[in-house]
C-alpha angles and dihedrals in degrees: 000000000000093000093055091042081052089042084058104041084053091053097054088050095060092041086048081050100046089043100048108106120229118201106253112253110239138185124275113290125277112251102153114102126224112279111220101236088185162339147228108242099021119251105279105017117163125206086031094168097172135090109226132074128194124195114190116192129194094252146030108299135190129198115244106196101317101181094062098041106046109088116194114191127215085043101252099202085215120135115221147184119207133207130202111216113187097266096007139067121195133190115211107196120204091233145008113285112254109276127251096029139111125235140202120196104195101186088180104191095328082116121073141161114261095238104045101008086235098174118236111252124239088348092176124160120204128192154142139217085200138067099271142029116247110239103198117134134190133172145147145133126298110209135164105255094214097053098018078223105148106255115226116222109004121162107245110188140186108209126200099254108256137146086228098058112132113164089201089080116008119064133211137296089209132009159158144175130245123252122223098290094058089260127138145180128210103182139178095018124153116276093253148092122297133177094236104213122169127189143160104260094199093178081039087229089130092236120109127246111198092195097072112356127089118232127187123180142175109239092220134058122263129220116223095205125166090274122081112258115203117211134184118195133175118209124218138179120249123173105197099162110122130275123258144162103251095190140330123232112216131198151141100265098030153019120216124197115199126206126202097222115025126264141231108205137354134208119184129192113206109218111197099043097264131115139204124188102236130170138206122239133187095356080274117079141022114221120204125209128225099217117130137032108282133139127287104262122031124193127202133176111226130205113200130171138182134240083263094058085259106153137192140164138211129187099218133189117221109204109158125198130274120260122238116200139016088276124071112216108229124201094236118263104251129182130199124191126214114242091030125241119294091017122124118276128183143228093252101039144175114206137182139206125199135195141192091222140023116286104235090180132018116180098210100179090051090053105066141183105239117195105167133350094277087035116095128153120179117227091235092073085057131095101263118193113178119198116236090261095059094232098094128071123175116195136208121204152138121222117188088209121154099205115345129041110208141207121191111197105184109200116271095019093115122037134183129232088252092055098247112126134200124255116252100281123180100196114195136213127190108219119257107258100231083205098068104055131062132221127234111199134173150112143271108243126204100008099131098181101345125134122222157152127244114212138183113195135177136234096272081058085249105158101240087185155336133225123181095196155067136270087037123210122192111195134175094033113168112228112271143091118293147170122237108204136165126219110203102228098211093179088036093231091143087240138088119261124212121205145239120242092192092057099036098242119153121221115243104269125246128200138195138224102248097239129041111246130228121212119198124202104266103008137109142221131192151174092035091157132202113218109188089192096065097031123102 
């Protein structure tokens, strides 16, 4: 009886054995793409007068969003189906190509192998339904002019030359759209001028959208020629669409006017001799404050502009809620510090309060710098620089603090226009350790009488600091790799100004230094110098 139960056991072993499925081996993996072997008609055919066309390839292929990733030039503006045999991929159009003309079919990676959808490279179809072929050739780098990073599939586009040109609504004559490194390729054109635009195209619908896509441009036209013509081109945004109130926000205690772009300043006239303290947050909106007896409407003419000198105005009627109640409800009366609390300050400092509403009162000999215990300085024996709003202070000063920097706050030594008051706050600061930052330091070569802006950024492309002179001196920088780059401030504003493609106004350039740099804590470099004749 046990030598049969062992006979079994050894039975099921063998079958479990026999049964157990092992993966097929294969061969190595196929990474070689489909090779087009011909087409109908040929590659570079002239007098083409039909209106299908046949590629047959060396392998299995299958189609990839074709529709998207097929790019005719010049636009046909002629509907197709398309079919996958086997082998073999053919376009029906729903009429004859326009005569006389040269086209490029760019099928980019539409096309792939069956097994490992490996795309076909530089599949590309050329042909004419006239007697020759046209031979104009431009191409050229697309790069965002803020961070000089290459920008992947931007439209770049050559239009017919026209006072009436407005890419918002009319599209290319050619076109083509930039690989990962920013180039691009416009081929086969017409010997002849274009305006040369190029512009994200987010929706892909060839047609500009100056609130979110980027757009650069050469002011003058360009001449595809037979010759290859190399362009660069940085792309900005620039909203130019006008300004207007979106919707007012109105409430007891205040009154909110929302724009539909961001500002960067406001001026408002109040019409009927009366004034309210109002404020502007968020470069969007300006927010009135129902402080004070006044009528009950009260109109005021605004003057508002962009940060590309665009200006409006609006005549608007302030007319805020009706209380209910004895008691008045009060957004609360909020403060924020820059640099936050409990990040590093240093000796020589710059400091900054900020407010949610205006400061009707500040007590700056009760709010005191305290450096040590025996250590005290009023605010008032520092350099004190209030905004236009009243609800923003920056502060210059020196400590001489070992560890801590610190700011006492008593209660009711700041109040706001509407009578509310913070609580007693002591805010601290550990001083900023001299040993674990670098210094960048150099000059501007070459500016003559320019004016222009000195800037380290990170490599998020976060401005760390800038400097409007030389030589030029960069303190306090965290260990890490940056970009040192200058902006040239034509109109000498201190700030970087975009431009406007409609009326053919450049931005004001900005170049790199050629290699990251890498600062190290406690150390210095210098003489990184900035030549404006080799720079571009």
């Amino acid at each position: 009886m046990l030598k049969k139960y062992f006979l079994a056991v050894i039975c099921l072993v063998i079958f479990a054995k026999c049964a157990q499925q092992v993966a097929p081996t294969g061969g190595k993996k196929d990474i070689i793409p489909p090779t087009l072997l011909s087409s109908d008609p040929p590659n570079r055919t002239i007098n083409f007068k039909g209106n299908k066309i046949t590629l047959f390839f060396d392998e299995y292929v299958v189609i990839d969003n074709i529709t998207q990733k097929l790019i005719i030039t010049p636009e046909a503006d002629n509907p197709y189906s398309f079919k996958q045999k086997g082998e073999s991929v053919e376009l029906n159009f729903k009429k004859k190509f326009v005569d006389s003309t040269t086209y490029t079919l760019n099928f980019g990676d539409a096309i792939k192998d069956y097994a490992e959808k490996n795309p076909a490279k530089n599949l590309k179809l050329v042909f004419s339904t006239g007697g020759s072929l046209d031979s104009g050739r431009i191409y050229g780098t697309i790069k965002d002019l803020r961070s000089n990073k290459p920008i992947f599939d931007a439209l770049v586009g050559l239009y017919n030359i026209s006072d009436t040109l407005n890419i918002a609504k009319q599209k290319p004559f050619y076109f083509s759209r930039t690989d990962s490194s920013g180039r691009f390729s416009i081929e086969n054109t017409q010997i002849r001028p274009y305006k040369l635009i190029a512009m994200d195209d987010k929706n892909r619908n060839m047609l500009y959208n100056t609130k979110d896509e980027r757009v650069g441009f050469i002011n003058n036209p360009v001449n595809a020629g037979s010759d290859s013509l190399n362009y660069s081109l940085g792309l900005f945004l620039s909203d130019n669409s006008l300004f207007r109130v979106q919707r007012t926000i109105p409430k007891v205690n205040n009154y909110t006017v929302v724009f539909n772009k961001g500002i960067e300043t406001a001026d408002v006239v109040f019409m009927n001799k009366d004034t309210l303290p109002y404020i502007l947050e968020n470069n969007l909106q300006l927010k009135f404050f129902n402080v004070q007896p006044h009528p009950d409407t009260t109109l005021i003419r605004m003057t508002i502009t962009d940060s590309l000198g665009v200006s409006a105005q609006d005549t608007i009627k302030i007319t805020f809620q009706q209380q209910r109640g004895k008691d008045r409800q009060k957004d609360p009366f909020g403060m924020t510090t820059i640099p936050a609390q409990n990040k590093p300050l240093s000796r020589n400092f710059t400091y900054e309060l900020q407010w949610n509403k205006p400061v009707s009162f500040l007590d700056d000999k009760k709010i005191q710098l305290i450096s040590d215990s025996l250590t005290r300085e009023p605010l008032a024996n520092l350099s004190l620089s209030w905004n236009k709003y009243h609800n923003n202070l920056k502060i210059t000063g020196k400590s001489t603090a070992k560890d801590t920097i610190k700011w006492d706050f008593p209660k009711g030594s700041i109040i706001s226009v509407e009578g509310d008051t913070l609580a007693k706050m002591l805010i601290k600061y550990p001083v900023l350790n001299e040993d674990e930052f670098g210094v960048l330091s150099g000059s501007v070569l070459h500016s003559d009488t320019l004016s222009y802006i000195v800037e380290l950024v990170d490599e998020q492309y976060k401005i760390f600091q800038s400097l409007y002179s030389s030589p030029y001196t960069f303190r306090h920088i965290p260990q890490g790799n940056y970009f040192l780059r200058i902006i040239l401030d034509n109109n000498k504003n201190r700030r970087w100004d975009t431009g406007n493609v409609i009326k053919n106004k450049q931005p004001e350039k900005i170049l790199y230094y050629p290699q990251k740099i890498l600062i190290k804590a406690n150390f210095e470099i210098n003489d990184t110098n900035l030549d404006l004749s080799t720079l571009k």
